[in-house]
Amino acid sequence: MPFLGQDWRSPGWSWIKTEDGWRRYESWSQELEREHDHCSINHSIILNSEDEEIFNNEEQEYASKKRKKDHFRNDRNTQCFYREKWIYVHKESTRERHSYCTLGEAFNRLDFSSAIQDIRRFNYVVRLLQLIAKSQLTSLSGVAQKNYFNILDKIVQKVLDDHQNPRLIKNLLQDLSSTLCILIRGEGKSVLVGNINIWICRLETILTWQQQLQNLQMTKHVDSGLTLSDLPLHVLSNILHRLSDGWDVVTLGQVTPALSVLSEDRQLWRKLCLYHFADKQFCRHLVLSEEGHVEWKLTYFALQKYYPTREQYGDTLHFCRHCSILFWKDSGHPCTAANPDSCFMPVSPQHFIDLFKF
């Protein structure tokens, strides 16, 4: 009797007896149908105009079911976790170590799932995911890509629940969807790890997330306590001067009329320009008014198009120069240096990417 199974070492499929005879039991079929009902996106968003002429309605339905099936098989395993929250960064084999560290391995080993729950690390992790989406997505292994999208799913759900930092996630999803569209449409199809149907399904999920964030409504909290409107003007001005992102200043200025006036302060925007950009940079792109005065707000956003702004995070990954270990500072690592604190160096998101470029 032939062995019925996907692998000769496996126990085989499960079978159930029906009135028409024995039928193979598929535990994922009902879940796939429910997921297919909730997630139905027009394929014209993903496919080119030439591809639309090829796919008819029946073929689209079949392809969609196959993508759901492949996506479910790929993501049914849980995210990989490691007990040690640090990783030894080595780029070449030595006599002691016959291996090297990759970006995907570091992404798996470091505890980013817990980091997104920490308000000090949230912006750092989002920026890191954005840089990976722009240029390093294809360098991740299959497990690292699965962890990447699992963490991204947790981030989106967190934003939908607490309504905080939606602008950061919108920018991240926009960059990620642009990268996937280029790869799926043929330019880099050969470098994608896994079935192409899995990536199309992931792109559909990203489009769904974007739609959910677009429809996100900020609920107004009814509170009889102290609000921003009750604070003195000098306190509100002090709050605005502590913000390092110009878009945060603009957003906060839309809350109350008093904040709207304070957010247009020329000294506030001049301070932001001097903080983020060098003198030679903003002198080349000064925006002057008709009276000859410098429009610092317009100058700030003009400079933002040409030069990157200074990044500021509450907490970052650290690199030990003595041990060559990458770690979160509060988690620590087994350091053998006499004075460990002198060996620690904060790692920016771009520096994290550069550590694994060979």
Coordinates of C-alpha atoms in Angstrom, one line a residue:
M1 CA 0.0 0.0 0.0
P2 CA 1.5 3.4 -0.9
F3 CA 2.3 5.7 1.9
L4 CA 0.0 8.7 1.9
G5 CA 1.8 11.8 3.2
Q6 CA 3.8 14.8 2.3
D7 CA 7.0 13.3 3.8
W8 CA 7.9 9.6 4.1
R9 CA 9.0 10.3 7.7
S10 CA 5.6 11.9 8.7
P11 CA 2.7 9.9 10.1
G12 CA 0.6 10.7 7.1
W13 CA -2.6 12.7 6.6
S14 CA -5.7 12.6 8.9
W15 CA -8.8 11.0 7.3
I16 CA -12.4 11.2 8.3
K17 CA -15.3 8.9 7.3
T18 CA -18.2 10.4 5.4
E19 CA -21.3 9.1 3.6
D20 CA -19.4 9.3 0.3
G21 CA -16.4 7.5 1.7
W22 CA -13.1 8.6 3.3
R23 CA -12.1 12.2 2.9
R24 CA -8.8 13.8 3.9
Y25 CA -9.2 16.2 6.9
E26 CA -7.9 19.7 6.2
S27 CA -7.8 21.7 9.4
W28 CA -7.0 25.0 7.7
S29 CA -9.7 25.0 5.0
Q30 CA -12.4 26.7 7.1
E31 CA -10.0 29.3 8.4
L32 CA -8.8 30.1 4.8
E33 CA -12.4 30.6 3.7
R34 CA -13.1 33.0 6.5
E35 CA -9.9 34.9 5.9
H36 CA -10.7 35.0 2.2
D37 CA -14.1 36.6 2.9
H38 CA -12.6 39.3 5.1
C39 CA -9.7 40.1 2.8
S40 CA -10.8 40.6 -0.8
I41 CA -8.8 43.3 -2.5
N42 CA -9.0 44.3 -6.1
H43 CA -6.0 42.8 -7.9
S44 CA -5.8 45.7 -10.3
I45 CA -3.9 47.5 -7.5
I46 CA -1.1 44.9 -7.7
L47 CA -1.1 43.7 -11.3
N48 CA -0.1 45.6 -14.3
S49 CA -2.6 46.5 -17.1
E50 CA -1.1 43.6 -19.2
D51 CA -1.6 41.2 -16.4
E52 CA -5.3 42.2 -15.9
E53 CA -6.1 41.1 -19.4
I54 CA -4.8 37.6 -18.6
F55 CA -6.6 37.0 -15.4
N56 CA -10.4 36.5 -15.6
N57 CA -12.7 36.2 -12.7
E58 CA -12.3 32.4 -12.2
E59 CA -8.6 32.5 -12.4
Q60 CA -8.4 35.4 -10.0
E61 CA -10.5 33.4 -7.5
Y62 CA -8.3 30.4 -7.9
A63 CA -5.1 32.4 -7.6
S64 CA -6.4 34.2 -4.5
K65 CA -7.3 30.9 -2.8
K66 CA -3.9 29.5 -3.7
R67 CA -2.2 32.6 -2.2
K68 CA -4.2 32.3 1.0
K69 CA -3.2 28.6 1.2
D70 CA 0.5 29.3 0.7
H71 CA 0.4 32.3 3.1
F72 CA -1.3 30.2 5.8
R73 CA 1.2 27.4 5.5
N74 CA 4.1 29.8 5.6
D75 CA 2.9 31.8 8.6
R76 CA 1.2 29.1 10.7
N77 CA 4.4 28.7 12.8
T78 CA 4.9 31.2 15.6
Q79 CA 7.7 33.7 15.7
C80 CA 11.1 32.4 16.7
F81 CA 12.3 33.5 20.1
Y82 CA 15.7 33.3 21.7
R83 CA 16.6 33.3 25.4
E84 CA 19.7 35.5 24.9
K85 CA 18.7 39.0 23.9
W86 CA 22.2 39.8 22.4
I87 CA 24.2 38.7 19.4
Y88 CA 27.9 38.4 18.7
V89 CA 28.6 40.4 15.5
H90 CA 31.3 38.7 13.4
K91 CA 31.6 39.2 9.7
E92 CA 34.1 36.5 8.8
S93 CA 35.2 33.0 9.9
T94 CA 38.0 32.7 12.4
R95 CA 39.9 29.9 14.0
E96 CA 37.4 30.0 16.9
R97 CA 34.2 30.7 14.9
H98 CA 33.5 29.1 11.5
S99 CA 30.5 31.3 10.7
Y100 CA 29.4 34.9 10.3
C101 CA 26.5 37.0 11.5
T102 CA 23.9 38.3 9.0
L103 CA 21.2 41.0 9.3
G104 CA 18.5 38.3 9.4
E105 CA 20.1 36.5 12.2
A106 CA 20.5 39.7 14.2
F107 CA 16.9 40.6 13.5
N108 CA 15.8 37.2 14.9
R109 CA 17.9 37.2 18.0
L110 CA 17.2 40.7 19.3
D111 CA 13.9 41.1 21.1
F112 CA 12.1 43.6 18.9
S113 CA 8.7 42.2 19.8
S114 CA 9.1 43.4 23.4
A115 CA 10.8 46.6 22.3
I116 CA 7.8 47.9 20.5
Q117 CA 5.9 47.8 23.8
D118 CA 8.4 50.3 25.3
I119 CA 7.6 53.9 24.4
R120 CA 11.3 54.7 24.5
R121 CA 12.2 52.2 21.8
F122 CA 9.1 52.3 19.6
N123 CA 10.3 55.0 17.2
Y124 CA 13.7 53.3 17.0
V125 CA 12.2 49.9 15.9
V126 CA 9.9 51.6 13.4
R127 CA 12.8 53.5 11.8
L128 CA 14.8 50.3 11.6
L129 CA 11.9 48.4 9.9
Q130 CA 11.6 51.3 7.5
L131 CA 15.3 51.1 6.5
I132 CA 15.1 47.4 6.0
A133 CA 12.0 47.8 3.9
K134 CA 13.8 50.3 1.6
S135 CA 17.0 48.4 0.9
Q136 CA 17.5 45.3 2.9
L137 CA 14.3 43.3 2.7
T138 CA 15.7 40.8 0.2
S139 CA 18.7 40.1 2.3
L140 CA 16.6 38.7 5.1
S141 CA 16.2 34.9 5.5
G142 CA 12.8 33.3 5.3
V143 CA 12.5 33.1 9.1
A144 CA 13.7 36.7 9.5
Q145 CA 11.1 37.8 6.9
K146 CA 8.4 36.0 8.8
N147 CA 9.5 37.6 12.1
Y148 CA 9.6 41.0 10.3
F149 CA 6.0 40.8 9.2
N150 CA 4.9 39.4 12.6
I151 CA 6.5 42.4 14.4
L152 CA 4.9 44.7 11.8
D153 CA 1.5 43.2 12.5
K154 CA 1.9 43.8 16.2
I155 CA 3.0 47.4 15.5
V156 CA -0.1 48.1 13.3
Q157 CA -2.5 46.6 15.9
K158 CA -0.8 48.6 18.6
V159 CA -1.4 51.8 16.7
L160 CA -5.0 50.9 15.9
D161 CA -5.6 50.3 19.6
D162 CA -3.9 53.3 21.3
H163 CA -4.0 55.8 18.3
Q164 CA -0.4 56.8 18.8
N165 CA 2.2 57.5 16.1
P166 CA 0.0 56.7 13.1
R167 CA 2.1 59.0 10.8
L168 CA 5.2 56.9 11.4
I169 CA 3.4 53.7 10.5
K170 CA 1.8 55.2 7.4
N171 CA 5.3 56.2 6.1
L172 CA 6.7 52.7 6.9
L173 CA 3.8 50.9 5.1
Q174 CA 4.1 53.2 2.1
D175 CA 7.8 52.5 1.7
L176 CA 7.3 48.7 2.2
S177 CA 4.4 48.5 -0.3
S178 CA 6.5 50.5 -2.9
T179 CA 9.4 48.0 -2.5
L180 CA 7.1 45.0 -2.7
C181 CA 5.4 46.3 -5.8
I182 CA 8.7 46.7 -7.6
L183 CA 9.9 43.2 -6.5
I184 CA 6.6 41.4 -7.3
R185 CA 6.1 43.0 -10.7
G186 CA 9.2 41.3 -12.0
E187 CA 12.2 43.5 -11.4
G188 CA 13.5 41.5 -8.4
K189 CA 11.2 38.4 -8.4
S190 CA 14.2 36.1 -8.4
V191 CA 15.6 37.5 -5.2
L192 CA 12.4 37.0 -3.1
V193 CA 12.7 34.1 -0.6
G194 CA 9.6 31.9 -0.7
N195 CA 6.6 31.5 -3.0
I196 CA 5.6 34.5 -5.0
N197 CA 2.0 33.9 -3.8
I198 CA 3.1 34.5 -0.2
W199 CA 4.5 37.9 -1.2
I200 CA 1.3 38.9 -3.1
C201 CA -0.7 37.9 0.0
R202 CA 1.6 40.0 2.2
L203 CA 1.2 43.0 -0.1
E204 CA -2.6 42.6 0.1
T205 CA -2.3 42.6 3.9
I206 CA -0.2 45.8 3.8
L207 CA -2.9 47.4 1.6
T208 CA -5.5 46.4 4.2
W209 CA -3.4 47.9 7.0
Q210 CA -3.1 51.1 5.0
Q211 CA -6.8 51.3 4.6
Q212 CA -7.4 50.7 8.3
L213 CA -5.0 53.5 9.2
Q214 CA -6.6 55.8 6.7
N215 CA -10.0 55.2 8.3
L216 CA -8.6 55.6 11.8
Q217 CA -10.7 58.1 13.8
M218 CA -9.3 59.7 16.9
T219 CA -11.8 59.5 19.7
K220 CA -12.2 62.6 21.8
H221 CA -11.8 61.8 25.5
V222 CA -14.3 63.4 27.7
D223 CA -12.4 64.4 30.9
S224 CA -13.3 66.9 33.5
G225 CA -9.7 67.3 34.6
L226 CA -7.0 69.6 33.3
T227 CA -6.5 69.9 29.5
L228 CA -4.1 71.6 27.2
S229 CA -6.5 74.5 26.9
D230 CA -6.2 75.2 30.6
L231 CA -2.4 75.5 30.6
P232 CA -0.7 78.9 30.6
L233 CA 0.8 80.1 27.3
H234 CA 4.4 79.9 28.5
V235 CA 3.9 76.3 29.4
L236 CA 2.4 75.5 26.0
S237 CA 5.3 77.3 24.4
N238 CA 7.7 75.3 26.5
I239 CA 6.1 72.1 25.3
L240 CA 6.4 73.1 21.6
H241 CA 10.1 74.0 22.1
R242 CA 10.8 70.5 23.4
L243 CA 9.6 68.8 20.2
S244 CA 12.3 67.9 17.7
D245 CA 10.1 67.0 14.7
G246 CA 8.6 69.7 12.7
W247 CA 5.6 67.6 11.8
D248 CA 4.8 67.1 15.5
V249 CA 4.8 70.9 15.9
V250 CA 2.3 71.2 13.0
T251 CA 0.1 68.5 14.4
L252 CA 0.1 69.9 17.9
G253 CA -0.7 73.3 16.5
Q254 CA -4.0 72.0 15.2
V255 CA -5.3 71.1 18.6
T256 CA -6.3 74.5 19.9
P257 CA -6.3 78.1 18.6
A258 CA -3.7 79.1 21.2
L259 CA -1.3 76.3 20.1
S260 CA -1.9 77.3 16.4
V261 CA -0.6 80.7 17.1
L262 CA 2.4 79.4 19.1
S263 CA 3.3 76.9 16.5
E264 CA 4.0 79.7 14.0
D265 CA 6.6 81.3 16.2
R266 CA 9.6 82.2 14.0
Q267 CA 12.1 81.5 16.8
L268 CA 10.7 78.0 17.3
W269 CA 11.3 77.1 13.6
R270 CA 14.7 78.8 13.6
K271 CA 15.7 76.6 16.6
L272 CA 14.6 73.5 14.7
C273 CA 16.6 74.5 11.6
L274 CA 19.7 75.1 13.7
Y275 CA 19.3 71.8 15.5
H276 CA 18.8 69.6 12.5
F277 CA 21.0 71.3 9.8
A278 CA 24.4 72.8 9.6
D279 CA 24.9 76.5 8.8
K280 CA 26.1 75.7 5.2
Q281 CA 23.1 73.7 4.5
F282 CA 20.3 76.0 5.5
C283 CA 22.1 79.1 4.1
R284 CA 21.8 77.5 0.6
H285 CA 18.0 77.0 0.9
L286 CA 16.8 80.1 2.8
V287 CA 13.2 81.0 2.0
L288 CA 12.7 84.8 2.2
S289 CA 9.4 86.7 2.5
E290 CA 8.5 89.7 0.4
E291 CA 9.8 92.0 3.2
G292 CA 13.2 90.2 3.2
H293 CA 12.6 88.2 6.4
V294 CA 13.6 84.5 6.7
E295 CA 10.6 82.2 6.7
W296 CA 12.1 79.6 9.0
K297 CA 9.1 77.3 8.8
L298 CA 9.2 77.0 5.0
T299 CA 13.0 76.8 5.2
Y300 CA 12.8 73.8 7.6
F301 CA 10.6 71.8 5.2
A302 CA 12.7 72.9 2.2
L303 CA 15.8 71.6 3.9
Q304 CA 14.0 68.4 4.9
K305 CA 13.7 67.5 1.2
Y306 CA 17.5 67.7 0.6
Y307 CA 19.1 66.7 3.9
P308 CA 18.2 64.1 6.6
T309 CA 17.1 65.4 10.0
R310 CA 18.9 64.5 13.2
E311 CA 17.5 61.4 14.7
Q312 CA 16.6 61.3 18.4
Y313 CA 15.5 58.2 20.3
G314 CA 14.7 57.5 23.9
D315 CA 16.6 54.2 23.9
T316 CA 18.7 52.4 21.3
L317 CA 20.6 49.3 20.8
H318 CA 24.2 49.4 22.0
F319 CA 27.4 47.8 20.7
C320 CA 30.2 46.7 22.9
R321 CA 33.6 47.4 21.3
H322 CA 35.4 45.0 23.6
C323 CA 33.1 42.0 23.0
S324 CA 31.7 42.9 19.6
I325 CA 28.2 42.2 20.9
L326 CA 25.0 44.0 19.9
F327 CA 22.5 44.2 22.8
W328 CA 19.8 46.3 24.5
K329 CA 21.4 48.2 27.4
D330 CA 18.9 47.2 30.1
S331 CA 19.2 43.5 29.1
G332 CA 23.0 43.5 29.2
H333 CA 25.4 41.0 27.9
P334 CA 28.3 38.9 29.4
C335 CA 31.0 41.5 29.1
T336 CA 34.6 40.7 30.1
A337 CA 35.9 44.2 30.1
A338 CA 37.3 45.8 33.3
N339 CA 35.1 48.9 32.7
P340 CA 32.2 47.8 30.5
D341 CA 30.4 51.2 30.4
S342 CA 33.4 52.7 28.6
C343 CA 33.1 50.2 25.8
F344 CA 29.4 50.7 25.1
M345 CA 28.4 52.7 22.0
P346 CA 24.8 53.6 20.9
V347 CA 23.8 52.2 17.6
S348 CA 21.6 54.2 15.3
P349 CA 19.2 52.4 12.9
Q350 CA 21.4 53.2 9.9
H351 CA 24.5 52.0 11.8
F352 CA 22.7 48.8 12.6
I353 CA 22.2 48.2 8.9
D354 CA 25.8 49.1 8.1
L355 CA 27.1 46.6 10.7
F356 CA 25.9 43.8 8.4
K357 CA 27.0 45.1 5.0
F358 CA 29.8 43.0 3.7

